[in-house]
Amino acid sequence: MKRMKLAAAALNQTPIAWEQNCQNILSAIAQAKAQQVDLLCLPELCISGYGCEDAFMSQGVLATSLELLVEDLIPHTQCIAVAFGLPMRIAGRTYNAAAMVVDGQLKGFVAKQNLAGDGLHYEPRWFTAWPANEQTLVQVAGNKLPFGDVTFRIGGVHVGFEICEDAWVEERPATRLASRKVDVVLNPSASHFAFGKHQVRRQLLVAGSQIIQGAYVYANLVGNEAGRAIYDGDTMIGVDGVVVASGPRFSYLDVVLTTAVVAVPVTESLTAVPSELELSETAEPVTVGATEECAWETSTVLKEEEFARALSLALFDYMRKSYSRGFVLSLSGGADSATVAVLVKLMIDFAVKEIGLSGLAHRLRHCFEGSVPETPKKLVGELLWCVYQTTRNSSEITRDAAESIAHAIGARFYELNVDGVVEEYKSLVSGVLQRKLTWDRDDLALQNIQARGRAPSVWMLANIKRGLLLATSNRSEAAVGYTTMDGDTCGGISPIAGIDKAFLREWLHWLEITGPEGGEPISELRKVNAQQPTAELRPPEENQTDESDLMPYEILDLIERLAIRDKMMPSEVLRVLQQHELIASYKADRRQVIDWIKRFFQLWSRNQWKRERFAPSFHVDDENLDPKTWCRFPILSGGFRRELDALE
């Protein structure tokens, strides 16, 4: 048997950021060599970046990826075997490939057999799936090399591949690799984060190692690679159905290695591509690995922990990769803007805990013109500007909540009275119409002008700071268009537009009382959590609340899941709701349930144009409404009129 040290790398890559991507790859190789790794698996498409989208159609992107592999990366692979991910074009078709390099020599390429085409994935738009059991030859750097469904003998050890989605299909390549007596399977992945997905990946790794009765190495991306998708850096190594090593998730480092030493048999294969690599002999079935699983990974509130860490890391990468000098936020004193504010605070807390204040300051050096803040709280004040914009309809409750939260987390706090701006617009329009605007006649317009009147000042602050303006809409509001376009939707990124309001309220209560593992609760959130969500756009005496305008958020979110995620028609939604315990808890009769369903479908259909214009949001589950990458719906439609009439 051979003793082999395996490694899976988590890399924080960026599409078409050639220099940085290569720097991360070379750092991973250097770290692997320093740890005496024999075989290193890098993530899927790590040279070009996974999220290049239609840039994969550019011949220049494909050529540069291969050029960098041959000229810049391979020369650093002496005495180690490394799997690199890159796009490859052959005979007019583009493939998602992995290059196998052993001791400075390019040995061949494996092509992905199963393409991801659901959710936010559009791989079939750019790539062609490679047929199982087929190979061809490709000319690279003057050599003819095997390409396709290829395996390799590295120092006598038989190595094969599953590339990300390959492991998720029912007839996965691992079964065929087992029949070919493969000892080690490498899985270079770009598997985006979603709640609970870590456990699914773990099960796939365990099953894969059982199928081949050998070792399985899983590499992944980490961070916010291209803007919307978040990668958690999930890296694992399994042997014979047991996870022997796993790496930390949501790291603020650009490179994280997970390693394990395994004993593998020397297998003869007439079809595998041979290569020489010096491996030591061992008589014992040794397996040595390390698991860096943090305490929060076994928490009873894992979803809350994952949300805090995923969105914080996503904001960090979005800020630094866009070269923004921090954030600007219209802090209303409500749940949504409070969530966004504390996510920035958690971003700094998590980063400082892992890489230290000096390390964080170095990563964000473009943000500081002078001296670097000396404490994490002062760093929040440097990076986050919050502004409360009051009108005559604002309350002291929300103003106090906004100021208390800003001070608690250390953010800079400004207060602006925009009533004069709103009144000036009302006066201008009244003059044109030659009548006074009234709430009875002009309710919607009078609400929206307040939200829009707040936009210019907060945009101006963002421009002055050269910061990123954060929008605060949530998924529940996006579903029914309960938001003012060019008002509270203003921003360069909408961090929480992919999560429902009911969860956000639960998360804020958790953060007020408990907080993340290793952190402190934020007790000042009680001033937000004690409120009923309200837009505060109508006169105070009307006691406006979101749920009185719409329906209970729990009901709204349930209807959204059934109608949009599960693709149910109104009659099907009604049937499910009539038997649902949530409806029983509200003691709602059939008439009320029908009214809720009608309101949802009508507002959903009417407001697709708003969802088309939302700032980009982060993906955290399988219910996203982003029309570009997840949920497409016509801007103009019949609005389910026939189906809704049939409910009566």
XYZ file of C-alpha atoms in Angstrom, residues 254-600:
347
model
C -8.323 33.577 0.648
C -6.889 30.066 0.977
C -7.779 27.281 3.427
C -6.390 23.741 3.188
C -7.905 20.576 4.624
C -5.604 17.546 4.693
C -5.590 13.862 5.561
C -3.056 11.040 5.309
C -4.499 7.820 3.914
C -3.248 4.389 2.922
C -4.307 3.343 -0.560
C -3.588 0.202 -2.559
C -1.410 0.138 -5.640
C -3.798 -0.664 -8.473
C -2.946 -1.743 -11.994
C -4.969 -0.145 -14.769
C -4.460 -0.421 -18.500
C -6.684 2.591 -19.222
C -5.433 5.094 -16.619
C -2.885 7.731 -17.646
C 0.381 6.813 -15.876
C 2.571 9.297 -14.003
C 5.406 9.066 -11.540
C 5.241 10.574 -8.056
C 7.291 9.322 -5.144
C 5.026 7.910 -2.432
C 6.198 6.049 0.657
C 5.203 2.456 1.338
C 3.024 1.503 4.293
C 1.869 -1.859 5.569
C -0.924 -0.498 7.766
C -4.277 1.015 6.715
C -3.417 4.361 8.316
C -5.793 7.320 8.200
C -4.869 10.616 9.856
C -7.021 13.703 9.432
C -8.076 16.858 11.205
C -11.545 18.276 11.652
C -11.882 22.012 12.209
C -15.602 21.977 12.890
C -16.537 24.968 15.026
C -18.904 24.754 17.980
C -21.617 26.676 16.137
C -21.808 23.874 13.531
C -23.628 21.673 16.057
C -25.856 24.464 17.361
C -29.588 23.928 17.794
C -30.029 27.246 15.965
C -27.816 26.384 12.990
C -29.933 28.395 10.535
C -29.454 31.561 12.594
C -25.713 30.931 12.833
C -25.388 30.222 9.110
C -27.364 33.339 8.191
C -25.144 35.543 10.350
C -21.922 34.113 8.935
C -22.957 33.753 5.290
C -24.292 37.276 4.825
C -21.497 38.886 6.826
C -18.879 37.224 4.621
C -20.858 38.118 1.494
C -20.916 41.799 2.499
C -17.191 41.739 3.254
C -16.275 40.358 -0.153
C -18.754 42.575 -1.990
C -17.248 45.657 -0.359
C -13.617 44.786 -1.003
C -14.102 43.376 -4.512
C -16.093 46.452 -5.582
C -13.457 48.677 -3.911
C -16.181 50.446 -1.944
C -14.992 52.368 1.102
C -17.570 51.000 3.462
C -21.346 51.179 3.596
C -24.124 53.753 3.892
C -27.502 52.719 5.282
C -30.845 54.443 5.719
C -31.537 53.187 9.250
C -35.275 53.456 9.880
C -35.434 51.870 13.318
C -37.292 48.871 11.895
C -36.360 45.217 11.564
C -34.988 45.216 8.021
C -32.516 48.074 8.300
C -31.524 46.903 11.798
C -30.690 43.481 10.347
C -28.469 45.003 7.678
C -26.710 47.242 10.218
C -25.866 44.434 12.618
C -24.669 42.229 9.757
C -21.948 44.811 9.090
C -21.033 44.709 12.779
C -20.909 40.898 12.729
C -18.796 41.026 9.570
C -16.121 42.895 11.480
C -16.454 40.708 14.588
C -16.035 37.454 12.639
C -13.167 38.806 10.547
C -11.243 40.176 13.536
C -11.676 36.893 15.388
C -10.148 34.938 12.492
C -7.525 37.226 10.949
C -7.061 39.900 13.624
C -7.602 43.638 13.438
C -4.349 44.229 11.568
C -5.178 41.466 9.095
C -8.613 42.927 8.491
C -7.207 46.430 8.082
C -4.776 45.079 5.494
C -7.573 43.373 3.541
C -9.527 46.647 3.579
C -6.601 49.005 3.112
C -8.358 50.754 0.220
C -10.933 52.039 2.736
C -8.544 54.109 4.840
C -6.778 57.303 3.817
C -5.199 57.932 7.211
C -4.659 55.878 10.325
C -6.473 52.593 10.805
C -9.084 52.426 13.615
C -7.699 50.847 16.778
C -10.695 48.751 17.862
C -13.389 46.719 16.093
C -16.075 49.160 17.259
C -14.163 52.130 15.865
C -13.750 50.179 12.649
C -17.542 49.869 12.426
C -17.758 53.646 12.778
C -15.294 54.094 9.940
C -17.012 51.634 7.613
C -20.728 52.136 8.345
C -22.622 55.427 8.131
C -26.264 55.272 9.219
C -28.803 58.020 8.608
C -32.286 58.339 10.099
C -34.478 60.439 7.803
C -37.493 61.813 9.574
C -40.788 63.213 8.338
C -43.870 64.374 10.231
C -45.100 60.763 10.126
C -42.003 59.344 11.823
C -42.206 58.380 15.482
C -39.885 58.901 18.415
C -39.964 55.118 18.891
C -38.256 54.380 15.573
C -35.860 57.332 15.886
C -34.742 56.130 19.313
C -34.396 52.549 18.065
C -32.264 53.635 15.110
C -29.954 55.791 17.224
C -29.622 53.142 19.948
C -28.632 50.420 17.490
C -26.156 52.647 15.664
C -24.471 53.612 18.935
C -24.499 50.021 20.232
C -22.618 48.682 17.221
C -20.387 51.739 16.844
C -21.757 53.018 13.532
C -21.696 56.692 12.652
C -25.211 58.126 13.065
C -26.767 61.072 11.260
C -30.284 62.452 11.406
C -31.902 64.368 8.562
C -35.340 65.964 8.421
C -36.619 65.496 4.882
C -40.070 66.928 5.555
C -39.176 70.117 3.720
C -38.128 68.149 0.646
C -41.385 66.174 0.696
C -43.498 69.301 1.153
C -41.715 71.017 -1.736
C -42.542 68.125 -4.062
C -46.160 68.126 -2.876
C -46.376 71.859 -3.522
C -44.959 71.493 -7.035
C -47.424 68.745 -7.969
C -50.364 70.555 -6.340
C -49.542 73.579 -8.476
C -49.542 71.505 -11.640
C -52.837 69.787 -10.779
C -54.329 72.990 -9.346
C -55.707 71.167 -6.323
C -54.600 70.177 -2.844
C -53.307 66.632 -2.386
C -55.296 64.643 0.185
C -54.913 61.277 1.889
C -58.400 60.220 0.794
C -57.604 60.793 -2.857
C -53.817 60.489 -3.121
C -52.853 57.948 -0.464
C -50.316 55.937 -2.466
C -48.625 58.971 -3.999
C -48.307 60.689 -0.612
C -46.755 57.562 0.895
C -44.311 57.017 -1.945
C -43.039 60.597 -2.123
C -41.824 60.278 1.458
C -39.809 57.160 0.633
C -38.489 58.718 -2.587
C -37.713 61.975 -0.820
C -35.213 60.094 1.338
C -33.270 58.698 -1.611
C -31.233 61.709 -2.848
C -29.625 62.497 0.503
C -28.580 58.930 1.293
C -27.260 58.457 -2.245
C -25.317 61.694 -1.838
C -23.750 60.454 1.391
C -22.791 57.205 -0.344
C -21.168 59.151 -3.184
C -19.250 61.358 -0.756
C -18.049 58.356 1.232
C -17.439 56.367 -1.945
C -19.315 53.661 -0.117
C -21.880 51.052 -1.025
C -25.495 52.030 -0.379
C -27.327 49.108 1.224
C -30.981 48.545 0.350
C -33.170 46.912 2.980
C -36.059 45.122 1.241
C -36.780 41.543 2.304
C -38.169 38.675 0.230
C -41.678 38.938 1.671
C -41.915 42.560 0.528
C -40.385 41.698 -2.846
C -43.000 39.002 -3.436
C -45.883 41.469 -3.220
C -44.125 44.695 -4.208
C -44.593 46.253 -0.764
C -41.810 48.708 -1.390
C -41.317 52.066 -3.090
C -39.315 51.864 -6.277
C -36.558 54.491 -6.208
C -37.284 54.944 -2.512
C -36.436 52.233 0.009
C -35.232 50.018 -2.865
C -32.297 52.361 -3.521
C -28.932 50.693 -3.163
C -26.089 48.894 -4.864
C -26.828 45.622 -3.086
C -29.939 44.339 -1.311
C -28.465 41.887 1.229
C -31.671 40.523 2.741
C -33.920 40.442 -0.337
C -33.452 36.670 -0.401
C -34.885 35.981 3.070
C -38.411 36.201 4.461
C -39.608 38.707 7.038
C -40.758 36.090 9.545
C -37.258 34.608 9.763
C -35.652 38.050 10.039
C -37.799 38.846 13.072
C -36.885 35.514 14.684
C -33.202 36.139 13.919
C -33.272 39.585 15.539
C -34.846 38.138 18.685
C -32.082 35.507 18.779
C -29.447 38.192 18.312
C -30.985 40.288 21.102
C -31.047 37.431 23.621
C -28.246 35.048 22.603
C -26.150 36.043 19.622
C -23.705 33.928 17.622
C -21.343 31.390 19.169
C -18.350 33.222 20.602
C -20.065 36.605 20.338
C -22.285 38.818 22.436
C -26.004 39.548 22.124
C -27.103 43.049 21.115
C -29.637 43.956 23.783
C -30.525 47.274 22.125
C -32.403 45.284 19.485
C -35.252 45.043 21.986
C -36.300 48.512 20.795
C -36.809 47.069 17.316
C -38.229 43.727 18.369
C -40.909 45.348 20.520
C -42.415 47.094 17.482
C -44.920 45.922 14.919
C -43.344 46.370 11.451
C -44.510 49.640 9.908
C -43.555 51.811 6.952
C -44.486 54.994 8.896
C -45.699 56.703 5.740
C -49.304 57.448 6.705
C -50.250 59.939 9.468
C -49.559 58.535 12.976
C -53.226 58.464 13.967
C -53.871 55.770 11.353
C -51.550 53.314 13.175
C -50.220 51.898 9.926
C -48.594 48.445 10.063
C -47.228 46.203 7.328
C -49.488 43.315 8.223
C -52.652 45.438 8.202
C -51.698 46.610 4.707
C -50.952 43.073 3.515
C -51.648 40.032 5.701
C -49.724 38.326 8.519
C -46.156 37.770 7.340
C -46.292 34.094 8.322
C -49.275 33.628 6.013
C -47.664 35.620 3.222
C -44.480 33.561 3.404
C -46.426 30.297 3.403
C -48.432 31.304 0.329
C -45.243 32.433 -1.399
C -43.555 29.067 -0.816
C -46.552 27.176 -2.155
C -47.209 29.449 -5.126
C -43.690 30.328 -6.213
C -41.320 27.663 -4.916
C -43.753 24.747 -5.300
C -45.486 26.215 -8.405
C -49.020 25.641 -7.079
C -52.050 27.302 -8.654
C -54.509 29.258 -6.443
C -56.887 26.300 -5.999
C -54.022 24.070 -4.862
C -52.817 26.735 -2.435
C -56.337 27.000 -1.005
C -56.546 23.239 -0.505
C -53.232 23.166 1.380
C -54.016 26.231 3.479
C -57.403 24.938 4.603
C -55.639 21.984 6.237
C -52.610 23.882 7.539
C -52.080 24.366 11.272
C -50.921 27.959 10.739
C -54.327 28.922 9.348
C -55.985 27.242 12.308
C -53.842 29.283 14.703
C -55.190 32.484 13.135
C -58.762 31.130 13.298
C -59.237 32.255 9.708
C -62.379 31.162 7.859
C -62.543 30.205 4.182
C -63.458 33.756 3.143
C -60.386 35.201 4.840
C -58.092 32.558 3.353
C -59.413 33.219 -0.158
C -58.895 36.956 0.320
C -55.288 36.361 1.386
C -54.642 34.111 -1.621
C -56.194 36.616 -4.006
C -54.198 39.459 -2.550
C -50.946 37.550 -2.879
